[in-house]
Backbone as JSON Lines, residues from 0, in Angstrom:
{"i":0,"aa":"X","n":[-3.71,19.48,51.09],"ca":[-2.79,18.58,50.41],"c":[-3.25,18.42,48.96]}
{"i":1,"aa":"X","n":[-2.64,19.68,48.08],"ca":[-3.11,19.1,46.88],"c":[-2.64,17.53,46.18]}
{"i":2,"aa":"X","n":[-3.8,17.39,45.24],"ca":[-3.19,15.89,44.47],"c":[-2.34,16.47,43.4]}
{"i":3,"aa":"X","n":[-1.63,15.47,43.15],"ca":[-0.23,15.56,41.82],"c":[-1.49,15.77,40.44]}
{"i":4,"aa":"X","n":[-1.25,16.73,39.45],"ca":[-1.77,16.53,38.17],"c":[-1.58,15.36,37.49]}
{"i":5,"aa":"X","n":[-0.39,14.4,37.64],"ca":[-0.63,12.87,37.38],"c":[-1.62,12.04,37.69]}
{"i":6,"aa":"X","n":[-1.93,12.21,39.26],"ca":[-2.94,11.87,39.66],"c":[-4.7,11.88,38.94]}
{"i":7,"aa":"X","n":[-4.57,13.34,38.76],"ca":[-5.67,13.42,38.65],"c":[-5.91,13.07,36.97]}
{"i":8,"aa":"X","n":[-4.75,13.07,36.36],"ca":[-5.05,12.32,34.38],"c":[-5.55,11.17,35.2]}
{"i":9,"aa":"X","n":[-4.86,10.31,35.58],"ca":[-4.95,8.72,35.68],"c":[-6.78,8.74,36.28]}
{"i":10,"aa":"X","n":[-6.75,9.29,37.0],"ca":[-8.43,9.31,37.69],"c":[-9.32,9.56,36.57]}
{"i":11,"aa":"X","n":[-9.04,10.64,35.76],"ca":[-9.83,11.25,34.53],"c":[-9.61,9.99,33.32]}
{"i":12,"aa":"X","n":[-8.88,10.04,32.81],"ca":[-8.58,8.92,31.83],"c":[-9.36,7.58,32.31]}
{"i":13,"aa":"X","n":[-9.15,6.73,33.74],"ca":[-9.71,5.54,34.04],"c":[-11.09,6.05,34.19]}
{"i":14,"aa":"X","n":[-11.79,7.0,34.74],"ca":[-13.61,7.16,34.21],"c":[-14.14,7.38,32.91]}
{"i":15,"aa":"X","n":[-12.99,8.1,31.85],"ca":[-13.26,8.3,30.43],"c":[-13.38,6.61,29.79]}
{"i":16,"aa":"X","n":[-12.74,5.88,30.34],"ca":[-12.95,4.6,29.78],"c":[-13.56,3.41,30.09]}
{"i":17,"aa":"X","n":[-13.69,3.75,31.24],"ca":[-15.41,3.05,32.04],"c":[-16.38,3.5,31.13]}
{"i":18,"aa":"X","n":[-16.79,5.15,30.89],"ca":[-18.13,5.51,30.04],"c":[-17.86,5.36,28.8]}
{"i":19,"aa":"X","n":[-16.93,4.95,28.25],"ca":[-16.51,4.63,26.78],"c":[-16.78,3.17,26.72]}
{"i":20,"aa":"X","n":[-17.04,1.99,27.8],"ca":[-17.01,0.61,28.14],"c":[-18.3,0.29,28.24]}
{"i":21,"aa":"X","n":[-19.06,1.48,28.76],"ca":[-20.22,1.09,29.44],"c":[-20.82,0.74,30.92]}
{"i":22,"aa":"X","n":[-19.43,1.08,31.34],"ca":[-19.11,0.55,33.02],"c":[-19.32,1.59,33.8]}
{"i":23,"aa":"X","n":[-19.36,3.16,33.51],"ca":[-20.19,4.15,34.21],"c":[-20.73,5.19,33.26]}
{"i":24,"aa":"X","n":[-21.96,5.7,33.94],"ca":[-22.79,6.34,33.12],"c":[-21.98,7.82,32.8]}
{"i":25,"aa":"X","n":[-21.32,8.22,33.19],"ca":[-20.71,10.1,33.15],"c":[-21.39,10.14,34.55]}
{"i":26,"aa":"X","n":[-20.69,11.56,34.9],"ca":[-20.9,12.31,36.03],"c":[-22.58,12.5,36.23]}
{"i":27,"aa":"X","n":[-23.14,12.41,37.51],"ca":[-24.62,12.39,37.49],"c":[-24.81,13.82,38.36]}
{"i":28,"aa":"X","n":[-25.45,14.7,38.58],"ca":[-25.89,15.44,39.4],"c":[-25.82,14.71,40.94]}
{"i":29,"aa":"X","n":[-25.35,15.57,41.74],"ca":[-24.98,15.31,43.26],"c":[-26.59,15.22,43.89]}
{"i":30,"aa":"X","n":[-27.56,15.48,43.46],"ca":[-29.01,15.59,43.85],"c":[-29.23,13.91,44.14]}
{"i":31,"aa":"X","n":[-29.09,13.4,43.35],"ca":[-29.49,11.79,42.8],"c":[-28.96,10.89,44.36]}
{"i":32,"aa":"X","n":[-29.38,10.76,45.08],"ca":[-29.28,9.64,46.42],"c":[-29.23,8.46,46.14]}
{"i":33,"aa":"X","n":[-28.25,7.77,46.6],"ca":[-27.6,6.05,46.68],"c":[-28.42,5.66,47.44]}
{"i":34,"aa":"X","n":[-28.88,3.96,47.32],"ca":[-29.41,3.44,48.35],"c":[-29.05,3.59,49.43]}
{"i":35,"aa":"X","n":[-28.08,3.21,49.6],"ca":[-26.63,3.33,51.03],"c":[-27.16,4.74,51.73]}
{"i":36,"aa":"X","n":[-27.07,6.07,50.62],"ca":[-27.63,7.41,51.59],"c":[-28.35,7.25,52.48]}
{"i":37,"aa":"X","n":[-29.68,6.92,51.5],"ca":[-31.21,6.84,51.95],"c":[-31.32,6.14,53.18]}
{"i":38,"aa":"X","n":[-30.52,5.05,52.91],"ca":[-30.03,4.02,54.11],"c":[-30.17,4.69,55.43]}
{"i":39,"aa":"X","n":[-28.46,5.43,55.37],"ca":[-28.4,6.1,56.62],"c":[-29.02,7.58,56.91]}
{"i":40,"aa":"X","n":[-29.49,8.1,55.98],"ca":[-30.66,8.85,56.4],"c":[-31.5,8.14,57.65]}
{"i":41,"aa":"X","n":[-32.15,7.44,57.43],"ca":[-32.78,6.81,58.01],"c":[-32.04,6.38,58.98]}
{"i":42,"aa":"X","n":[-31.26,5.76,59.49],"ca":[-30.11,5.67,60.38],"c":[-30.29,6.88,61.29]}
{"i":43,"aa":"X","n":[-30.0,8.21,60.38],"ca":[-29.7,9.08,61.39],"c":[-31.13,10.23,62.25]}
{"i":44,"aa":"X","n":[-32.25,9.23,61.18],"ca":[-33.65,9.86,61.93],"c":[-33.93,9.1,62.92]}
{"i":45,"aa":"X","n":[-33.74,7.47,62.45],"ca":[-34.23,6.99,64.13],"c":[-33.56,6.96,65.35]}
{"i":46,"aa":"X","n":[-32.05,7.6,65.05],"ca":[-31.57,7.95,66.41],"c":[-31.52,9.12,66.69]}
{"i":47,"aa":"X","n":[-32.24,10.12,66.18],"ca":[-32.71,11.84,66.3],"c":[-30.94,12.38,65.88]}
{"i":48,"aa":"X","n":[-30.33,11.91,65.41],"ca":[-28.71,12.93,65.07],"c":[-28.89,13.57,63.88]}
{"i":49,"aa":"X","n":[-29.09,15.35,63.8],"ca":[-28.67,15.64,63.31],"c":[-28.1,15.82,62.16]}
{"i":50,"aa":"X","n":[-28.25,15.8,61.07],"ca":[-27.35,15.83,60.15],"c":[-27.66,17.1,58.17]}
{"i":51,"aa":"X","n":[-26.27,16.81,57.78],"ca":[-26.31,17.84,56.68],"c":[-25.77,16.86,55.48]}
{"i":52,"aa":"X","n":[-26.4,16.83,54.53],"ca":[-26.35,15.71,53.49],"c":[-25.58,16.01,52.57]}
{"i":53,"aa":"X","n":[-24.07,16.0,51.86],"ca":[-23.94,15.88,50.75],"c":[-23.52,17.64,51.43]}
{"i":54,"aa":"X","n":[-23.0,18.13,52.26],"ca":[-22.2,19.43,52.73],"c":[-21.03,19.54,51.9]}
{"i":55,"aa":"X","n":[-20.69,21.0,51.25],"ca":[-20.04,21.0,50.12],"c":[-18.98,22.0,50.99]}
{"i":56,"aa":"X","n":[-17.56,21.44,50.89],"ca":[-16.65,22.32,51.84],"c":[-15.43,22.81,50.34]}
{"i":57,"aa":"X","n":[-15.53,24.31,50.65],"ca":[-14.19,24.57,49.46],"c":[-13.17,23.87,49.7]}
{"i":58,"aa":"X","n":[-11.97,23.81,48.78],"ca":[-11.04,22.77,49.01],"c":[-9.73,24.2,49.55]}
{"i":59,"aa":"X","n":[-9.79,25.29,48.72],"ca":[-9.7,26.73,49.35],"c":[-9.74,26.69,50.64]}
{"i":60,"aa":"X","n":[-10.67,26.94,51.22],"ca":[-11.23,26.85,52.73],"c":[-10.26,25.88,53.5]}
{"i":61,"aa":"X","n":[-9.74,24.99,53.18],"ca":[-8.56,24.29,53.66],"c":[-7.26,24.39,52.96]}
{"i":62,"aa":"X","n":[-6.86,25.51,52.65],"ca":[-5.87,25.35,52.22],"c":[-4.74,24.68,51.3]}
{"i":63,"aa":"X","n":[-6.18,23.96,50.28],"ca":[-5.84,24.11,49.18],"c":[-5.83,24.45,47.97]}
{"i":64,"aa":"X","n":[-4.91,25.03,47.11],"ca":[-5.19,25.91,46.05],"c":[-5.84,25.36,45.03]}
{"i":65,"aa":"X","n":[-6.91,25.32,44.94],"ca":[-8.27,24.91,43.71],"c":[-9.65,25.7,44.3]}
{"i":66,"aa":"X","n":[-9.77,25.69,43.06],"ca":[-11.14,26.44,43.31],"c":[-12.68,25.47,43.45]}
{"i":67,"aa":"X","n":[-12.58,24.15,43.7],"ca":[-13.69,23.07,43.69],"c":[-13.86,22.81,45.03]}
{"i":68,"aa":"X","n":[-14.66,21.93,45.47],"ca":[-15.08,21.55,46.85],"c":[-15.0,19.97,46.74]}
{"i":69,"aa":"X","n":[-15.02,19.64,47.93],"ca":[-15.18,18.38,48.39],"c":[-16.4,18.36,49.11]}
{"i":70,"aa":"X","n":[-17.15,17.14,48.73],"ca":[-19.03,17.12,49.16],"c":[-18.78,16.03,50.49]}
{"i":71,"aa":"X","n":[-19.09,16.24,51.62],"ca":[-19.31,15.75,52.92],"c":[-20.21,14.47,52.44]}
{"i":72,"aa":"X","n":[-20.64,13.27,52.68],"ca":[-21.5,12.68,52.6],"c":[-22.55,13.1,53.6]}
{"i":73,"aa":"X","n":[-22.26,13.03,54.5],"ca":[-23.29,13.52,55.7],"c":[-22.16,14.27,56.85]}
{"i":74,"aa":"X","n":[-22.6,15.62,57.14],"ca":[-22.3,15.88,58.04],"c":[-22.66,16.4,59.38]}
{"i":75,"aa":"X","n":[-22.23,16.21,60.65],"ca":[-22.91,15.99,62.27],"c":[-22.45,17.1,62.31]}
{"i":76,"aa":"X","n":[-22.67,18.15,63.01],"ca":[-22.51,19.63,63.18],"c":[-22.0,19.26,64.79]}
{"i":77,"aa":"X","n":[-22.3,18.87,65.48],"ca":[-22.41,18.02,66.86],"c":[-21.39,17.73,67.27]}
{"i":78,"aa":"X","n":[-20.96,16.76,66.17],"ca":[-19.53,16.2,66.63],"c":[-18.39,16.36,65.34]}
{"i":79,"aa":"X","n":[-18.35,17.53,65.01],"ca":[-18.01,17.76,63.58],"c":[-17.51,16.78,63.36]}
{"i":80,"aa":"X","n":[-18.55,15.67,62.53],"ca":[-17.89,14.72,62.03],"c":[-18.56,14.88,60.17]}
{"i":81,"aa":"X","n":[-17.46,14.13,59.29],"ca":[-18.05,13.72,58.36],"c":[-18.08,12.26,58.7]}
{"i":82,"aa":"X","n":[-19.06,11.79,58.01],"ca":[-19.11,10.21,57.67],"c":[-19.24,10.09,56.32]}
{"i":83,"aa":"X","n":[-18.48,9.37,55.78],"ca":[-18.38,8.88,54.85],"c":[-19.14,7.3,54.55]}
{"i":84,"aa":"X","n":[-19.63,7.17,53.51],"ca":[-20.44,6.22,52.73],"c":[-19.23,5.63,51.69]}
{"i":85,"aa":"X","n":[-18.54,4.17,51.89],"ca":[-17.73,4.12,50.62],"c":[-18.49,2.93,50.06]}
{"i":86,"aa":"X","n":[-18.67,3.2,48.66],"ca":[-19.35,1.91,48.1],"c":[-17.81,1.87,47.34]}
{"i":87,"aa":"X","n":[-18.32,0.88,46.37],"ca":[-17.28,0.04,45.23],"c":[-16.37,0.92,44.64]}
{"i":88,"aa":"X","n":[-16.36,2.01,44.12],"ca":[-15.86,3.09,43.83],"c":[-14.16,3.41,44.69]}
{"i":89,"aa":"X","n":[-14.35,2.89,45.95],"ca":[-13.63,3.39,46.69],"c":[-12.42,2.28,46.78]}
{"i":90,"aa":"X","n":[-13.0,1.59,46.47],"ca":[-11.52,0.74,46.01],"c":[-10.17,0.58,44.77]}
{"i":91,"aa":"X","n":[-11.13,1.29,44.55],"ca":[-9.84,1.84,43.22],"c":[-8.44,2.62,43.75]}
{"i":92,"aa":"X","n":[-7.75,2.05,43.07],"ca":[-5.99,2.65,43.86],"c":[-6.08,4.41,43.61]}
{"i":93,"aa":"X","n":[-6.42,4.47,42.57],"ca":[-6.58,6.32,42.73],"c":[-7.44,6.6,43.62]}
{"i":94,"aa":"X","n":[-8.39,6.25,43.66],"ca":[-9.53,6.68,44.39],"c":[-9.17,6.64,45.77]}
{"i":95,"aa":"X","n":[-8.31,5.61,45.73],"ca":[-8.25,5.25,47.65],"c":[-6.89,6.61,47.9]}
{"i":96,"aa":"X","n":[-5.96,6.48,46.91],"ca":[-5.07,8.11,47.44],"c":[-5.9,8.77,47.67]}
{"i":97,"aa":"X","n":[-6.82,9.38,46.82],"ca":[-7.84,10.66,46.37],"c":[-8.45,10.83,47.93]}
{"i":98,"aa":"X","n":[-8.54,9.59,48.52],"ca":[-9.55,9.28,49.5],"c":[-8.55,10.09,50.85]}
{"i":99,"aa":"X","n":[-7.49,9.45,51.21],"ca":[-6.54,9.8,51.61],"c":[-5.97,11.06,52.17]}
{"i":100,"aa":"X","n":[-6.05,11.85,50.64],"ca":[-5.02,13.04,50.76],"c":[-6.31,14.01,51.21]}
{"i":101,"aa":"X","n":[-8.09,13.72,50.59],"ca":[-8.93,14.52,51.07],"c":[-9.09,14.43,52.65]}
{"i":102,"aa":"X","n":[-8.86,13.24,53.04],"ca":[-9.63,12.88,54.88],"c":[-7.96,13.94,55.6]}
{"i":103,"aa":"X","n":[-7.01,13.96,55.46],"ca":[-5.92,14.68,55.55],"c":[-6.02,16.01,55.6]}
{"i":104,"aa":"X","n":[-6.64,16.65,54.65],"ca":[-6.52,17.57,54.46],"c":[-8.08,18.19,54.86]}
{"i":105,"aa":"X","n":[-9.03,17.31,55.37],"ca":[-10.21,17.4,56.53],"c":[-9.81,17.39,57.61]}
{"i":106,"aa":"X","n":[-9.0,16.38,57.89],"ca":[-8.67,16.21,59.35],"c":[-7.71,17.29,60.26]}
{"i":107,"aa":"X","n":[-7.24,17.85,59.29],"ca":[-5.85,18.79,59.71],"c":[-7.07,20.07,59.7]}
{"i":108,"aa":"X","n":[-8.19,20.54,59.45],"ca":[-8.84,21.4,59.77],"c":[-9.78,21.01,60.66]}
{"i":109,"aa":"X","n":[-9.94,20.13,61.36],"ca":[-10.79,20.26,62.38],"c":[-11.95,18.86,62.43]}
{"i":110,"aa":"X","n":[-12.17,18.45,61.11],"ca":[-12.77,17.25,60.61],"c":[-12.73,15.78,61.56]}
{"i":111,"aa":"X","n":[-13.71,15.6,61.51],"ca":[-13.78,13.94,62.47],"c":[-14.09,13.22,60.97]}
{"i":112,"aa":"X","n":[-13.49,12.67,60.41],"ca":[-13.88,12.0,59.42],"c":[-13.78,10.56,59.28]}
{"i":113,"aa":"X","n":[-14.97,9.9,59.34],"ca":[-15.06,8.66,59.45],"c":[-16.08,7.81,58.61]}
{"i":114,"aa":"X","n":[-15.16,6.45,58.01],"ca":[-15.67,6.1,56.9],"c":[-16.1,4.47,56.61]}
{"i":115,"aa":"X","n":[-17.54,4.36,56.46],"ca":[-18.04,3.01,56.9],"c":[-18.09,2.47,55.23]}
{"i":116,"aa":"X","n":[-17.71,1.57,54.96],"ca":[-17.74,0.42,54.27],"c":[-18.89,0.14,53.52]}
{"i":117,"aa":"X","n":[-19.46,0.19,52.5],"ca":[-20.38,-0.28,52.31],"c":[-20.71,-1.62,52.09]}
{"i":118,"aa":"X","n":[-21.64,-2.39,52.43],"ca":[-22.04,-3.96,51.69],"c":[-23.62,-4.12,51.82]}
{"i":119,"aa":"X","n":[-23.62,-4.84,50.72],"ca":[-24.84,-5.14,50.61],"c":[-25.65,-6.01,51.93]}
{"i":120,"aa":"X","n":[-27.5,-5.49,51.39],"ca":[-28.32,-5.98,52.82],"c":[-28.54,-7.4,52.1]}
{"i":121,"aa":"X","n":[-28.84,-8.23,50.89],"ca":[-29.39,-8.54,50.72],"c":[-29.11,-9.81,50.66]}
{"i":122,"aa":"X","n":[-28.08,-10.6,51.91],"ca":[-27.71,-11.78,52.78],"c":[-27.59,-11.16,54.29]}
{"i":123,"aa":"X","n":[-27.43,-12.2,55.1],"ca":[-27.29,-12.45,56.42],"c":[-26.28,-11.25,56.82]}
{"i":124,"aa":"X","n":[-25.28,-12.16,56.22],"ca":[-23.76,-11.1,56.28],"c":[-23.42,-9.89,56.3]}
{"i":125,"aa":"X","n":[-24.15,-9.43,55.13],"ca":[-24.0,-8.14,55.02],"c":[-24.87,-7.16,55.93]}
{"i":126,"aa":"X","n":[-25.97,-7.53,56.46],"ca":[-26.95,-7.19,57.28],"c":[-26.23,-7.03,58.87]}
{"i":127,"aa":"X","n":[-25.42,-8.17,59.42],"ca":[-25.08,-8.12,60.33],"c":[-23.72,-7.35,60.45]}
{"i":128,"aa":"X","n":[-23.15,-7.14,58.83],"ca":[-22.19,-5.63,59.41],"c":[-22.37,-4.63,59.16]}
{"i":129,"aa":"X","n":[-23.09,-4.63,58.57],"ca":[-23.91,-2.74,58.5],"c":[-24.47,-2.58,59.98]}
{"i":130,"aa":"X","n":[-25.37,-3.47,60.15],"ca":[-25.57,-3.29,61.97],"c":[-24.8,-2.96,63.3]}
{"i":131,"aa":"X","n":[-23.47,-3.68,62.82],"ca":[-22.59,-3.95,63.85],"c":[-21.93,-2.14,63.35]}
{"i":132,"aa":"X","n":[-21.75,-2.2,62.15],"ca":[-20.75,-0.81,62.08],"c":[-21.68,0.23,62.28]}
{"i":133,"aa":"X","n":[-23.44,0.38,62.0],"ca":[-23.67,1.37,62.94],"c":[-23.65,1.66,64.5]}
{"i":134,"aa":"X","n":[-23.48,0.69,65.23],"ca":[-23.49,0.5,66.98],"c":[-21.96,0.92,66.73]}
{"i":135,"aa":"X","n":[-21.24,0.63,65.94],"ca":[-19.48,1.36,66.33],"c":[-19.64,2.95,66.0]}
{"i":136,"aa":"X","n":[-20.97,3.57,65.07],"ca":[-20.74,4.72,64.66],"c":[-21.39,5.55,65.54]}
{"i":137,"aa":"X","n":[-22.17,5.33,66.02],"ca":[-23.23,5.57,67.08],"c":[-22.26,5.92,68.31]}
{"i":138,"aa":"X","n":[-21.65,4.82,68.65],"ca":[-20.77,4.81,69.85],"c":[-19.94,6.27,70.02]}
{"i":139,"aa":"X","n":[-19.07,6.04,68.58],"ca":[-18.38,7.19,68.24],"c":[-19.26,8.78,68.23]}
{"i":140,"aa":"X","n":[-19.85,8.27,67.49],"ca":[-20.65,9.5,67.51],"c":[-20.74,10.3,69.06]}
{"i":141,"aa":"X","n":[-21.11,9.58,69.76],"ca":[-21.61,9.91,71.24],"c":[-20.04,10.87,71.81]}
{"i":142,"aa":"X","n":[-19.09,9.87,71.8],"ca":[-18.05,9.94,72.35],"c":[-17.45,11.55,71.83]}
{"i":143,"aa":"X","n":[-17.83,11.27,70.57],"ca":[-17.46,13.33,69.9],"c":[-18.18,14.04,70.33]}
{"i":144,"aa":"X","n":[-19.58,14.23,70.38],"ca":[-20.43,15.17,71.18],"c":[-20.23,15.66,72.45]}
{"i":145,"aa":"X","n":[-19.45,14.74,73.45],"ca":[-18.94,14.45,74.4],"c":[-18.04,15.62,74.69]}
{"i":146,"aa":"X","n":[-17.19,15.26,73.7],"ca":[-15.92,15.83,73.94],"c":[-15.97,17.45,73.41]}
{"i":147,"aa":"X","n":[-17.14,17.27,71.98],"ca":[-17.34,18.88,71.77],"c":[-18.33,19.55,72.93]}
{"i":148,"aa":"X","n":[-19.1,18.89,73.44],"ca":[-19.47,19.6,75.11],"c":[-18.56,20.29,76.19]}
{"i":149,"aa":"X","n":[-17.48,18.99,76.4],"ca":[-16.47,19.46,77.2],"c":[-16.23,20.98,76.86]}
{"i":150,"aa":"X","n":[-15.45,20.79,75.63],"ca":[-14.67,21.92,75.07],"c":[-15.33,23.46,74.95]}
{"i":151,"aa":"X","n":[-16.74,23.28,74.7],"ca":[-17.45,24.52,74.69],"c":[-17.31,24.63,76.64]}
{"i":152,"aa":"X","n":[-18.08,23.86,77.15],"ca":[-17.99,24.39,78.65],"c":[-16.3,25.36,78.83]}
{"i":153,"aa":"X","n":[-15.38,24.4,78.68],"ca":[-13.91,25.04,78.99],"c":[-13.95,26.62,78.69]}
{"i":154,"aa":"X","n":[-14.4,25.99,77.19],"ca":[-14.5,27.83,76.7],"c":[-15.31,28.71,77.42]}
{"i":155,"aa":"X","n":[-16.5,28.4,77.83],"ca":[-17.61,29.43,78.29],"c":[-17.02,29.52,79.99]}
{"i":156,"aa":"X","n":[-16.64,29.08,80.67],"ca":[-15.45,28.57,82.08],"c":[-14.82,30.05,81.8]}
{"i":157,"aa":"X","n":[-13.87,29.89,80.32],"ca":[-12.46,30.63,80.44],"c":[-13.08,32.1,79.97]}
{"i":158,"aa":"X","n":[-14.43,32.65,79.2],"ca":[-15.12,33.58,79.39],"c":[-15.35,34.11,80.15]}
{"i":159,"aa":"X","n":[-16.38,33.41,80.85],"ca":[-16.71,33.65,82.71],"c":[-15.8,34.46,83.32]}
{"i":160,"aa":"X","n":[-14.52,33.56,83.58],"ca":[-13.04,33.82,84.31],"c":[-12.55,35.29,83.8]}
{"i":161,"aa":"X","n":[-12.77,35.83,82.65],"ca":[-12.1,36.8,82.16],"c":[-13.19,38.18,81.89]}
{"i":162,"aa":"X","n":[-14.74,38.1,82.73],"ca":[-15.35,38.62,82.76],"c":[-15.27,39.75,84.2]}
C-alpha cells in the first residue's frame, strides 16, 4: 500500500521544522537504541524468545513500488511477529496513517504485527502497564508459536501423505 506523495511532503516538511525549532535532532543512525528497546531486549532475554532487532524488510518485497525498507522493531521468527515499540512519535496524525498503511501492507504478507504503547517507568502507573502489556504480549506470543507449530506439523502430515 503505497503512501500518497502528499503524504509523505506533509511528514517531510513537519520533521524539517521540528529540526529548524529545535524539537528533533535530524535523522540519527538506526544503530543508536531507545531506552524502551533496551527495555524489551531484556524482556525478551528473560523469557528466552528469540528475537531480531531493528529487521529491515524491503517495502519491494511486499509489493510495494519503492526501493526503501521498513525496519521491524523486533522481530520473533517463531511466531512471525513484529512488535512494535511506539513512543511519542507515534501519535502524530501522519505518522499514525504512515503507521497504518505499513502494519497493512505487513499484515497482508504474512506479518503478526503488534504494537505496545510506550509509557514511562518512572511512576507507579506507568510501571504497572508496561507490566500488564507484557503478560498480554507474552500471552500472544505463545498463542502464535502455537499456531505456527500446528501449521508446520499439517505441512510435514501432508508431505508424509504424499510420500
Amino acid at each position: 500500500v503505497p503512501v500518497s506523495e502528499e503524504t509523505k511532503k506533509r511528514i517531510s516538511d513537519r520533521v524539517k521544522e521540528r529540526i529548524k525549532n529545535g524539537k528533533h535532532k535530524g535523522w540519527q543512525t538506526r544503530n543508536i537504541e531507545s531506552y524502551p528497546e533496551k527495555f524489551f531486549k531484556q524482556v525478551f532475554i528473560n523469557n528466552n524468545i528469540e528475537f531480531e532487532f531493528n529487521r529491515p524488510i524491503k517495502k519491494r518485497d511486499l509489493g510495494i513500488d519503492c526501493n526503501s525498507n521498513y525496519f521491524l522493531d523486533f522481530f520473533i521468527k517463531s511466531g512471525n511477529i513484529d512488535l512494535e515499540i511506539d513512543g511519542r512519535q507515534h501519535k502524530d496524525k501522519d505518522r499514525k496513517e504512515h503507521d497504518v498503511l505499513r502494519d497493512e501492507a505487513l499484515s497482508k504478507n504474512g506479518y503478526n504485527v503488534y504494537r505496545i504503547k510506550w509509557k514511562s517507568l518512572n511512576n507507579e502507573k506507568g510501571k504497572q502497564y508496561i507490566q500488564k502489556e507484557i503478560s498480554i504480549f507474552i500471552e500472544y506470543y505463545k498463542s502464535k508459536v502455537e499456531i505456527m507449530k500446528t501449521i508446520q506439523q499439517q505441512q510435514q502430515q501432508q508431505i508424509n501423505q504424499t510420500d
